[in-house]
Coordinates of C-alpha atoms in Angstrom, one line a residue:
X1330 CA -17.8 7.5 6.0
X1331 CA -16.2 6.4 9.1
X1332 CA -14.1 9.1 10.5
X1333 CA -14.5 8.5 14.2
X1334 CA -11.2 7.9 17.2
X1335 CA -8.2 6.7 16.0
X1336 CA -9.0 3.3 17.6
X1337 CA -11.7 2.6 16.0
X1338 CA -10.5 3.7 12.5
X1339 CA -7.3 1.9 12.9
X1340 CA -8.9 -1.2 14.1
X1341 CA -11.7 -1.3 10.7
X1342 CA -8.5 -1.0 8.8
X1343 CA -6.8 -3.9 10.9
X1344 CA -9.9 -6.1 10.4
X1345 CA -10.5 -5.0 6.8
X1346 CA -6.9 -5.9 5.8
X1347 CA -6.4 -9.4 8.2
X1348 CA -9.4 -10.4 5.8
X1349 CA -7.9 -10.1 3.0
X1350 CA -5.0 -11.7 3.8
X1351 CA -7.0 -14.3 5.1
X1352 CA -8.7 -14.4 1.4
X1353 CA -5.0 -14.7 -0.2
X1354 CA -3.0 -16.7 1.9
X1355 CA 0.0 -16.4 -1.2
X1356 CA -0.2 -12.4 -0.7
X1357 CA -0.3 -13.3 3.2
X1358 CA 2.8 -14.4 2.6
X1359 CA 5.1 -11.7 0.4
X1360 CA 3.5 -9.4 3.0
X1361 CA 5.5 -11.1 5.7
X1362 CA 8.4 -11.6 3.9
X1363 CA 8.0 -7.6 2.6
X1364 CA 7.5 -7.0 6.2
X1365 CA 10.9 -9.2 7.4
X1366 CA 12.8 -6.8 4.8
X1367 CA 11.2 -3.7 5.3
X1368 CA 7.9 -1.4 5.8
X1369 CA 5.1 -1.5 3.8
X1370 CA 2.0 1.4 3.2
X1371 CA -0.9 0.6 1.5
X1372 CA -2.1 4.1 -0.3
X1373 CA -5.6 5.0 -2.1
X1374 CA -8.5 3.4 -3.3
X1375 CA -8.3 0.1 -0.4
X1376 CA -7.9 2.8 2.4
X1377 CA -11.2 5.1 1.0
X1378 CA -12.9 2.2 0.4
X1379 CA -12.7 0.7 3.6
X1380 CA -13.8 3.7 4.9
X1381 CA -17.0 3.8 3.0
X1382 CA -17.6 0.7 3.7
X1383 CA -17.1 -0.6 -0.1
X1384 CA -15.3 -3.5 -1.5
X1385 CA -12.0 -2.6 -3.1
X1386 CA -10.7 -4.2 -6.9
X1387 CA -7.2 -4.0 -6.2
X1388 CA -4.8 -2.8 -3.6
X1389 CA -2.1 -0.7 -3.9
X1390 CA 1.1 -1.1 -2.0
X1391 CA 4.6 0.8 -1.7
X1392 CA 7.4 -1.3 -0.4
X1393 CA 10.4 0.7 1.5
X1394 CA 13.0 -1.9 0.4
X1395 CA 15.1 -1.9 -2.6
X1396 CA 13.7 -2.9 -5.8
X1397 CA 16.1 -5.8 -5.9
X1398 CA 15.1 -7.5 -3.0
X1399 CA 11.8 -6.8 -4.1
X1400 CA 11.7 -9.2 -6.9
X1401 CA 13.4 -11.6 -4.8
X1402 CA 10.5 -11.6 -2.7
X1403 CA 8.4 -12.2 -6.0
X1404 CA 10.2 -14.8 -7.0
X1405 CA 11.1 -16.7 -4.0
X1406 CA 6.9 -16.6 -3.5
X1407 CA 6.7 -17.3 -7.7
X1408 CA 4.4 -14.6 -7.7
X1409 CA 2.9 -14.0 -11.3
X1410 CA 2.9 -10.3 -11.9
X1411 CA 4.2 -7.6 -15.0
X1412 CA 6.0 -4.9 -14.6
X1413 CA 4.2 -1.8 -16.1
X1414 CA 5.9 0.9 -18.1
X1415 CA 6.3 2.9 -14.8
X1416 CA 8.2 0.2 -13.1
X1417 CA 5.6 -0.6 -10.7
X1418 CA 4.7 -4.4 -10.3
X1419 CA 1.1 -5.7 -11.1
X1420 CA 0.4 -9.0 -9.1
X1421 CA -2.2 -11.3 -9.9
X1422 CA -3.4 -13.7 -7.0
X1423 CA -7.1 -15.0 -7.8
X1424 CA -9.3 -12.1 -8.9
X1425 CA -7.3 -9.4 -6.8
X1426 CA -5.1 -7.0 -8.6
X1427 CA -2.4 -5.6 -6.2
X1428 CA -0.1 -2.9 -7.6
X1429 CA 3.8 -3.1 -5.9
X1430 CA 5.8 -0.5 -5.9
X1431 CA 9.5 0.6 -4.1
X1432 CA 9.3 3.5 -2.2
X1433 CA 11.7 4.9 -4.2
X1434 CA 10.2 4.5 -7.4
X1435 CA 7.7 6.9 -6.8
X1436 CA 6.7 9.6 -9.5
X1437 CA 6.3 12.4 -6.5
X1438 CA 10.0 11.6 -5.3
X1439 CA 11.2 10.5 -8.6
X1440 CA 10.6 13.6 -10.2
X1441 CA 11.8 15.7 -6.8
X1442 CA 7.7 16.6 -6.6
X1443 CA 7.3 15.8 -2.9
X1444 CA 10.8 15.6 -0.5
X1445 CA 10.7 12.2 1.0
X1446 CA 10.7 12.9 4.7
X1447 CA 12.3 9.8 6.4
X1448 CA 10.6 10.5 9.5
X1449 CA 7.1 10.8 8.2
X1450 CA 6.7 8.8 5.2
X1451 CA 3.3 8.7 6.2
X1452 CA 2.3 12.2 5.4
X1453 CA 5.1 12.1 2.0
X1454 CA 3.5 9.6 0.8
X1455 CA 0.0 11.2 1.0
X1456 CA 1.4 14.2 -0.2
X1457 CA 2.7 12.7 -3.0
X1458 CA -0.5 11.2 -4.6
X1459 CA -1.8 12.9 -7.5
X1460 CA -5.2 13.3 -6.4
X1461 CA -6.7 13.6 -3.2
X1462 CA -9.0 10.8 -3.0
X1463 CA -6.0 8.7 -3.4
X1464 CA -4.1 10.7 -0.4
X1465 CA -4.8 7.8 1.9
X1466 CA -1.8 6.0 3.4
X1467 CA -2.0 3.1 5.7
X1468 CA 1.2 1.6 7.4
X1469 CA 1.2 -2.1 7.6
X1470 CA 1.5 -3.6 10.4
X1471 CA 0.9 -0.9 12.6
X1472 CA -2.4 0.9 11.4
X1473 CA -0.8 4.1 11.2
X1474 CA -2.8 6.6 8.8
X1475 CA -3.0 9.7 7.4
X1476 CA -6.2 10.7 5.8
X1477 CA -5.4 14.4 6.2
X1478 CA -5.8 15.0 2.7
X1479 CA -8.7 13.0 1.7
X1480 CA -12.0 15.1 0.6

């Protein structure tokens, strides 16, 4: 596992996630338009597995915009994707699974679990994972992490 300077993290991340939009250019662009609306994190699995060097079978992604502009998004990019019984959104582009969520829809702030701090939703968020191999939180586009709870 890579855990070395901050640079060198945050650019294998950078690298590891360009690629992929490079590999979807339809997911290329919601992220942009996500991005034009709001922030987005990408939390778990895709983070640890870039870090072990491993290829990841879906990527998971919390949107901080509201849920309604959200599907917009979806639409306006005629996304195909479900909406699972947790009101998280399951895209399908090519063999990649990417799982959408609002910010807001979150079981650990839902259920009043984990406080969502405004000012660090980097560390809420990895606070709010169930386990801690899915603490991981990446901010996109900056490459901001926190991996502080990852073991």
């Amino acid at each position: 596992m890579i855990l070395g300077n901050q640079v060198v993290v945050r650019n294998l991340f950078q690298n590891k996630f360009h690629e992929l939009l490079e590999e979807l250019p339809s997911l290329r662009n919601v992220i942009y338009d996500l991005l034009a609306e709001g922030a987005a994190y990408i939390i778990g699995g895709f983070v640890r597995d870039t870090l072990n060097g491993k290829e990841s079978r879906d990527v998971d992604i919390v949107a901080d915009i509201p849920n309604e502009k959200l599907l917009s998004i979806l639409n306006y990019n005629r996304c195909v994707f479900d909406v699972n019984r947790f009101g998280g959104m399951k895209l399908f582009f090519n063999n990649t699974e990417i799982d959408l969520w609002n910010i807001h829809d979150n079981w650990a702030f839902r259920t009043n679990l984990v406080k969502l701090n405004d000012n660090d939703k980097l560390d809420s968020l990895a606070r709010g994972c169930f386990y801690n191999y899915d603490a991981l939180v990446l901010n996109i586009p900056k490459f901001h992490y926190n991996i502080r709870y990852y073991c």
